[in-house]
Amino acid sequence: QVFGEPAGSSGLSALYQASKLIASDFDLNKRLSAVLDTAIDALGAQRGFVMMRDEATSGLKVSVAREMGQDLQASSPSMGIAGRAALDGEPVLMADRDSDAQLSARESIIRQQIRSAMCVPLQVEDRILGAIYVDTRSTEVAFTQEDLELFLSLAAQSAMAIDNVRLYERMVETEKKRANLGRFLSPSIVEQIMKEDTVLVLGGNKLTVTTMFCDVRGFTPIAERIAPTDLVDMLNEHFTAMTAIIFELEGTLDKYIGDEIMAVFGSPVSKGEDALRCVKAALMMHTKNDELNEKRAVAGKPIFELGIGIATGEAIAGYMGSPDRMEFTVIGDRVNTARRLCSIADPGQVIVSQATYDDVKDYVKAKPIGTVVLKGKEEPVHAFEIDAMLPSAG
């Protein structure tokens, strides 16, 4: 603002242009740049920067700057003025260095030849998002109270625009998280985790879970007989149908391993009766596979025969991998037992461990298949074949 020049009409124009420019992009850095450039242009400033408060740590950090050079050190007067506005929410105006007794005596102000400066908070209601600072070294320009009012109006408009971008970014991250969880968790479990706002971090907890492995018997000969594209289509149809059943019974899809499916019941959230729901899912998977086989046979395609193994016991459950690529999984001896029981299951069988049988015996028709020695285990395992659910079990 040149000495004595009114800012009314130009101020309204600046606010109108700012409203269009600031809301034109959902990229936060671009929006902050637009905010700063609009303020510098509207106020006749030479330099400036935007300082934002980190949502996680509440620390302050310069996000965008114009012509500030080396004057953004923590001890610089510009940073001090901006910090005051960002922390206290109070606007700061140094109208003219020569007439400002409080600021003009600072050696740093004199050394940097700052003639006039302003800083206002970026604030939405009682939340301070940061601050925006401008200054000039020109002897022809001095910021006035009227300029400060315009600056405050620009900042208020800008703060709402910035807050909208952050809201949009949170929504995008939420949907990414929801989509990621939805790959291996049932919708009801996803919703529970989203409500609790659980953060995905590496590490695990010891839980009692029921683990299932479902394997396509004789898959290699099938793969050798049909075209790769047809094989992929058949596998996708199989995985889609089996996963839908796992989710329907509120289980967790741990992973696909070639033609094998690994599922867990009781992690990351137990819905109760985990072993029973897992056994129900296994029987439903066999029934669904029979239906698909009828269609495959009519279409002249190979049929799939499934073997399923289930075990219940303690496991370490959690997100494992690296910070860049995490997968939710369970590990432990009982998980290995489930896989080895799967390996001995004949087509159409559901073989369960003693612990699983103990949890479901009142609800299923089952028979012992004796004590089996599983590869890699020293102690024999008591195993049972589940034939069907009892009518009373639903």
Coordinates of C-alpha atoms in Angstrom, one line a residue:
Q1 CA 0.0 0.0 0.0
V2 CA 1.6 3.3 -1.1
F3 CA 1.3 6.1 1.5
G4 CA -2.1 7.6 1.5
E5 CA -3.7 5.4 -1.2
P6 CA -7.2 4.0 -0.5
A7 CA -7.5 0.2 -0.7
G8 CA -11.3 -0.3 -0.6
S9 CA -12.2 -1.2 -4.2
S10 CA -8.9 -3.0 -4.9
G11 CA -9.4 -4.9 -1.6
L12 CA -12.8 -6.2 -2.7
S13 CA -11.3 -7.2 -6.1
A14 CA -8.5 -9.0 -4.4
L15 CA -10.9 -10.9 -2.2
Y16 CA -13.0 -11.9 -5.2
Q17 CA -10.0 -13.1 -7.1
A18 CA -8.6 -14.9 -4.1
S19 CA -11.9 -16.8 -3.7
K20 CA -11.6 -18.2 -7.2
L21 CA -7.9 -18.8 -7.2
I22 CA -7.6 -20.3 -3.7
A23 CA -10.4 -22.8 -4.3
S24 CA -9.1 -23.9 -7.7
D25 CA -6.8 -26.8 -6.6
F26 CA -7.0 -29.6 -4.1
D27 CA -3.2 -29.9 -3.9
L28 CA -2.2 -28.3 -0.5
N29 CA 1.1 -26.9 -1.7
K30 CA -0.5 -25.3 -4.8
R31 CA -3.2 -23.9 -2.7
L32 CA -0.7 -22.4 -0.1
S33 CA 1.3 -21.0 -3.0
A34 CA -1.9 -19.4 -4.4
V35 CA -2.7 -17.9 -1.0
L36 CA 0.7 -16.4 -0.6
D37 CA 1.0 -15.0 -4.1
T38 CA -2.5 -13.5 -3.8
A39 CA -1.6 -11.8 -0.5
I40 CA 1.7 -10.4 -1.8
D41 CA 0.0 -9.0 -5.0
A42 CA -3.0 -7.6 -3.2
L43 CA -1.0 -5.9 -0.5
G44 CA 1.9 -4.6 -2.6
A45 CA 4.4 -6.7 -0.5
Q46 CA 7.8 -7.9 -1.8
R47 CA 8.3 -11.0 0.2
G48 CA 6.4 -13.5 2.3
F49 CA 5.9 -17.0 3.5
V50 CA 3.3 -19.3 4.9
M51 CA 3.9 -21.2 8.1
M52 CA 1.7 -24.3 8.9
R53 CA 1.1 -26.1 12.1
D54 CA 1.8 -29.9 11.9
E55 CA -1.5 -31.7 12.8
A56 CA 0.4 -34.5 14.5
T57 CA 3.1 -32.7 16.4
S58 CA 1.7 -29.1 16.6
G59 CA 5.1 -27.9 15.5
L60 CA 5.5 -25.0 13.0
K61 CA 7.1 -25.3 9.6
V62 CA 7.4 -23.0 6.7
S63 CA 5.5 -24.5 3.8
V64 CA 6.0 -22.0 1.0
A65 CA 8.0 -18.8 0.7
R66 CA 8.7 -16.0 -1.8
E67 CA 12.0 -14.1 -1.9
M68 CA 12.9 -14.8 1.7
G69 CA 16.4 -16.1 1.0
Q70 CA 18.3 -16.8 4.2
D71 CA 15.8 -14.9 6.3
L72 CA 13.9 -18.0 7.5
Q73 CA 16.2 -19.0 10.3
A74 CA 14.6 -19.6 13.7
S75 CA 16.2 -16.4 15.1
S76 CA 15.0 -14.1 12.3
P77 CA 12.5 -11.4 13.1
S78 CA 10.2 -12.6 10.3
M79 CA 10.0 -16.1 12.0
G80 CA 9.5 -14.4 15.3
I81 CA 6.6 -12.4 14.1
A82 CA 5.0 -15.3 12.2
G83 CA 5.5 -17.6 15.2
R84 CA 3.7 -15.1 17.4
A85 CA 0.7 -15.0 15.1
A86 CA 0.7 -18.8 14.7
L87 CA 0.9 -19.5 18.4
D88 CA -1.2 -16.7 19.9
G89 CA -3.6 -16.1 17.0
E90 CA -2.9 -12.4 17.2
P91 CA -2.2 -10.3 14.0
V92 CA 1.0 -8.4 14.0
L93 CA 1.5 -5.1 12.2
M94 CA 4.8 -3.1 11.9
A95 CA 3.4 -0.2 9.9
D96 CA 6.7 1.6 9.5
R97 CA 10.0 0.7 11.1
D98 CA 10.9 4.3 11.9
S99 CA 7.7 4.8 13.9
D100 CA 7.5 1.4 15.6
A101 CA 9.3 1.6 18.9
Q102 CA 8.9 -2.0 19.7
L103 CA 10.3 -3.6 16.6
S104 CA 12.4 -0.9 15.0
A105 CA 15.2 -1.2 17.6
R106 CA 15.8 -4.8 16.8
E107 CA 19.2 -5.1 15.1
S108 CA 17.9 -7.9 12.9
I109 CA 15.1 -5.6 11.5
I110 CA 17.7 -3.0 10.7
R111 CA 20.2 -5.4 9.2
Q112 CA 17.5 -7.0 6.9
Q113 CA 16.3 -3.5 6.0
I114 CA 12.6 -4.4 6.6
R115 CA 10.5 -1.3 6.4
S116 CA 7.0 -2.7 7.0
A117 CA 5.7 -6.1 7.8
M118 CA 2.5 -7.9 8.7
C119 CA 1.5 -11.3 9.9
V120 CA -1.9 -12.8 10.5
P121 CA -3.0 -16.2 11.7
L122 CA -4.6 -18.8 9.4
Q123 CA -7.5 -19.7 11.7
V124 CA -10.8 -21.5 11.4
E125 CA -13.0 -20.8 14.5
D126 CA -10.7 -21.6 17.4
R127 CA -8.3 -23.8 15.5
I128 CA -5.0 -22.1 14.3
L129 CA -3.7 -23.8 11.2
G130 CA -0.7 -21.5 10.9
A131 CA 0.2 -18.0 9.8
I132 CA 1.0 -16.0 6.7
Y133 CA 3.7 -13.3 6.7
V134 CA 4.5 -10.5 4.3
D135 CA 7.0 -7.6 4.4
T136 CA 8.6 -5.0 2.2
R137 CA 11.9 -3.2 2.1
S138 CA 10.6 -0.4 -0.1
T139 CA 10.5 3.1 1.4
E140 CA 7.5 3.8 -0.9
V141 CA 5.3 1.3 0.8
A142 CA 4.0 1.1 4.4
F143 CA 1.2 -1.2 5.5
T144 CA -1.7 0.4 7.3
Q145 CA -4.5 -0.8 9.6
E146 CA -6.7 -1.0 6.5
D147 CA -4.2 -3.3 4.9
L148 CA -4.2 -5.4 8.0
E149 CA -8.0 -5.7 7.8
L150 CA -7.7 -6.8 4.2
F151 CA -5.0 -9.3 5.1
L152 CA -7.1 -10.7 7.9
S153 CA -10.0 -11.2 5.4
L154 CA -7.7 -12.9 2.9
A155 CA -6.3 -15.1 5.7
A156 CA -9.8 -16.1 6.9
Q157 CA -10.9 -17.1 3.4
S158 CA -7.6 -18.9 2.9
A159 CA -7.8 -20.8 6.1
M160 CA -11.2 -22.2 5.2
A161 CA -9.8 -23.2 1.8
I162 CA -6.7 -24.9 3.4
D163 CA -8.9 -26.6 5.9
N164 CA -11.1 -28.0 3.1
V165 CA -8.0 -29.4 1.4
R166 CA -6.9 -31.1 4.6
L167 CA -10.4 -32.5 5.0
Y168 CA -10.3 -33.7 1.5
E169 CA -6.8 -35.3 2.1
R170 CA -8.1 -37.0 5.2
M171 CA -11.1 -38.3 3.3
V172 CA -8.8 -39.7 0.6
E173 CA -6.5 -41.3 3.2
T174 CA -9.6 -42.8 4.9
E175 CA -10.8 -44.3 1.7
K176 CA -7.4 -45.7 0.9
K177 CA -7.3 -47.2 4.4
R178 CA -10.8 -48.6 4.0
A179 CA -9.9 -50.1 0.6
N180 CA -6.7 -51.6 1.9
L181 CA -8.5 -53.2 4.8
G182 CA -11.3 -54.3 2.6
R183 CA -8.9 -56.5 0.6
F184 CA -8.6 -59.0 3.6
L185 CA -11.3 -58.0 6.2
S186 CA -15.0 -58.4 6.1
P187 CA -17.0 -55.2 5.8
S188 CA -18.2 -55.3 9.4
I189 CA -14.7 -55.6 10.8
V190 CA -13.5 -52.8 8.5
E191 CA -16.2 -50.6 9.9
Q192 CA -15.2 -51.4 13.5
I193 CA -11.6 -50.7 12.8
M194 CA -12.4 -47.4 11.0
K195 CA -14.6 -46.3 13.9
E196 CA -11.8 -47.0 16.4
D197 CA -9.4 -45.1 14.0
T198 CA -6.8 -47.8 14.3
V199 CA -3.4 -46.8 12.9
L200 CA -1.6 -49.4 10.7
V201 CA 1.8 -50.0 12.3
L202 CA 4.3 -52.8 12.3
G203 CA 4.0 -55.3 15.1
G204 CA 1.7 -57.9 16.5
N205 CA -0.2 -59.2 19.4
K206 CA -0.7 -62.7 20.8
L207 CA -4.3 -63.8 20.2
T208 CA -6.2 -67.1 20.1
V209 CA -7.4 -67.5 16.6
T210 CA -8.7 -70.2 14.2
T211 CA -6.8 -70.5 11.0
M212 CA -8.0 -72.1 7.8
F213 CA -6.1 -73.3 4.7
C214 CA -8.1 -74.2 1.6
D215 CA -6.2 -75.8 -1.2
V216 CA -7.1 -76.9 -4.8
R217 CA -6.1 -80.6 -5.1
G218 CA -4.3 -81.6 -8.3
F219 CA -3.9 -78.0 -9.4
T220 CA -0.7 -78.6 -11.4
P221 CA -2.2 -81.1 -13.8
I222 CA -5.1 -78.7 -14.3
A223 CA -2.7 -75.9 -15.1
E224 CA -0.9 -78.0 -17.7
R225 CA -4.2 -78.8 -19.5
I226 CA -5.7 -75.4 -20.1
A227 CA -4.7 -72.0 -21.5
P228 CA -3.2 -69.6 -18.9
T229 CA -6.0 -67.0 -19.5
D230 CA -8.7 -69.7 -18.8
L231 CA -6.8 -70.8 -15.7
V232 CA -6.6 -67.2 -14.4
D233 CA -10.4 -66.8 -15.0
M234 CA -11.1 -70.0 -13.1
L235 CA -8.9 -69.0 -10.2
N236 CA -10.5 -65.6 -10.0
E237 CA -13.9 -67.1 -10.0
H238 CA -12.9 -69.5 -7.2
F239 CA -11.2 -66.9 -5.1
T240 CA -14.1 -64.5 -5.4
A241 CA -16.6 -67.1 -4.3
M242 CA -14.6 -68.5 -1.4
T243 CA -13.6 -65.0 -0.2
A244 CA -17.3 -63.9 -0.2
I245 CA -18.1 -66.8 2.2
I246 CA -15.1 -66.0 4.5
F247 CA -16.4 -62.4 4.7
E248 CA -20.0 -63.5 5.2
L249 CA -18.9 -65.4 8.3
E250 CA -16.8 -62.4 9.4
G251 CA -13.4 -63.9 8.8
T252 CA -10.2 -62.3 7.6
L253 CA -8.6 -63.1 4.3
D254 CA -5.0 -63.5 5.2
K255 CA -3.6 -64.2 1.7
Y256 CA -3.7 -66.1 -1.5
I257 CA -0.8 -68.5 -1.9
G258 CA -0.9 -69.8 -5.5
D259 CA -4.1 -71.8 -5.6
E260 CA -4.4 -71.8 -1.8
I261 CA -6.4 -69.6 0.5
M262 CA -5.4 -68.7 4.0
A263 CA -8.1 -67.2 6.3
V264 CA -8.2 -66.3 9.9
F265 CA -11.2 -66.1 12.4
G266 CA -10.6 -64.0 15.5
S267 CA -8.2 -61.5 14.2
P268 CA -7.8 -58.6 14.1
V269 CA -11.1 -58.5 15.9
S270 CA -12.9 -61.5 17.4
K271 CA -16.6 -61.6 16.7
G272 CA -17.1 -64.6 19.1
E273 CA -17.4 -68.3 18.3
D274 CA -14.4 -68.0 15.9
A275 CA -13.9 -71.7 15.5
L276 CA -17.5 -72.4 14.8
R277 CA -17.7 -69.6 12.2
C278 CA -14.6 -70.9 10.5
V279 CA -16.0 -74.5 10.3
K280 CA -19.3 -73.2 9.0
A281 CA -17.3 -71.3 6.3
A282 CA -15.3 -74.4 5.4
L283 CA -18.5 -76.4 4.8
M284 CA -20.1 -73.6 2.8
M285 CA -17.0 -73.4 0.7
H286 CA -17.3 -77.1 -0.2
T287 CA -20.9 -76.6 -1.1
K288 CA -20.2 -73.6 -3.2
N289 CA -17.4 -75.4 -5.0
D290 CA -19.8 -78.3 -5.8
E291 CA -22.1 -75.7 -7.4
L292 CA -19.3 -74.2 -9.4
N293 CA -18.1 -77.6 -10.5
E294 CA -21.5 -78.4 -12.0
K295 CA -21.2 -75.2 -14.1
R296 CA -17.6 -76.0 -15.0
A297 CA -18.5 -79.5 -16.2
V298 CA -21.3 -78.2 -18.4
A299 CA -18.9 -75.7 -19.9
G300 CA -16.3 -78.4 -20.5
K301 CA -13.9 -77.0 -18.0
P302 CA -11.9 -78.9 -15.4
I303 CA -13.4 -79.2 -11.9
F304 CA -11.7 -78.1 -8.7
E305 CA -11.5 -80.4 -5.7
L306 CA -10.7 -78.8 -2.3
G307 CA -9.0 -79.9 0.8
I308 CA -9.4 -77.8 4.0
G309 CA -7.5 -77.8 7.2
I310 CA -8.3 -75.9 10.4
A311 CA -6.5 -75.3 13.7
T312 CA -7.2 -73.2 16.8
G313 CA -4.7 -71.8 19.2
E314 CA -2.4 -68.9 20.0
A315 CA -0.7 -67.0 17.2
I316 CA 1.0 -63.7 16.7
A317 CA -1.3 -61.5 14.7
G318 CA -0.4 -58.1 13.3
Y319 CA 1.0 -56.0 10.5
M320 CA 4.3 -57.4 9.2
G321 CA 6.6 -56.5 6.4
S322 CA 8.2 -53.1 6.0
P323 CA 6.9 -49.5 6.6
D324 CA 6.4 -49.2 2.8
R325 CA 4.6 -52.5 2.4
M326 CA 2.7 -54.1 5.3
E327 CA 0.4 -57.1 5.2
F328 CA -1.8 -58.3 8.0
T329 CA -1.1 -61.9 8.9
V330 CA -0.8 -64.4 11.7
I331 CA 2.2 -66.6 12.5
G332 CA 2.7 -69.4 14.9
D333 CA 2.8 -73.2 15.5
R334 CA -1.0 -73.5 15.3
V335 CA -1.1 -71.7 12.0
N336 CA 1.5 -74.3 10.7
T337 CA -0.7 -77.0 12.1
A338 CA -3.7 -75.8 10.0
R339 CA -1.7 -75.8 6.8
R340 CA -0.4 -79.4 7.5
L341 CA -3.9 -80.6 8.2
C342 CA -4.9 -79.1 4.9
S343 CA -2.1 -81.1 3.2
I344 CA -3.6 -84.4 4.4
A345 CA -7.2 -83.6 3.7
D346 CA -8.7 -85.6 0.9
P347 CA -10.9 -83.8 -1.7
G348 CA -14.1 -82.7 0.0
Q349 CA -12.8 -83.1 3.5
V350 CA -12.6 -80.6 6.4
I351 CA -9.9 -81.7 8.8
V352 CA -9.6 -79.9 12.2
S353 CA -7.3 -80.0 15.2
Q354 CA -8.3 -81.2 18.7
A355 CA -8.7 -77.6 19.9
T356 CA -11.0 -76.7 17.1
Y357 CA -13.1 -79.8 17.6
D358 CA -13.4 -79.1 21.3
D359 CA -14.9 -75.7 20.4
V360 CA -17.4 -76.9 17.9
K361 CA -18.2 -80.5 18.9
D362 CA -21.7 -79.6 20.2
Y363 CA -22.7 -78.1 16.8
V364 CA -21.2 -80.5 14.2
K365 CA -21.4 -84.0 13.0
A366 CA -17.8 -85.2 13.1
K367 CA -15.6 -88.3 13.5
P368 CA -12.1 -88.8 14.7
I369 CA -9.5 -89.8 12.1
G370 CA -7.0 -90.8 14.7
T371 CA -3.6 -89.5 15.7
V372 CA -1.6 -88.1 12.7
V373 CA 2.0 -87.2 12.5
L374 CA 2.4 -84.0 10.6
K375 CA 5.5 -83.1 8.7
G376 CA 7.7 -80.8 10.8
K377 CA 6.0 -81.6 14.1
E378 CA 7.4 -84.0 16.8
E379 CA 4.2 -84.5 18.7
P380 CA 1.3 -86.4 17.0
V381 CA -1.9 -84.4 16.4
H382 CA -5.4 -85.6 17.2
A383 CA -7.5 -84.8 14.1
F384 CA -11.2 -84.9 13.3
E385 CA -13.2 -84.8 10.1
I386 CA -16.2 -82.4 10.1
D387 CA -19.0 -83.9 8.0
A388 CA -21.8 -81.4 8.5
M389 CA -23.4 -78.9 10.9
L390 CA -26.1 -80.3 13.2
P391 CA -29.6 -78.9 12.4
S392 CA -29.7 -77.1 15.8
A393 CA -26.5 -75.2 14.9
G394 CA -28.1 -73.4 11.9

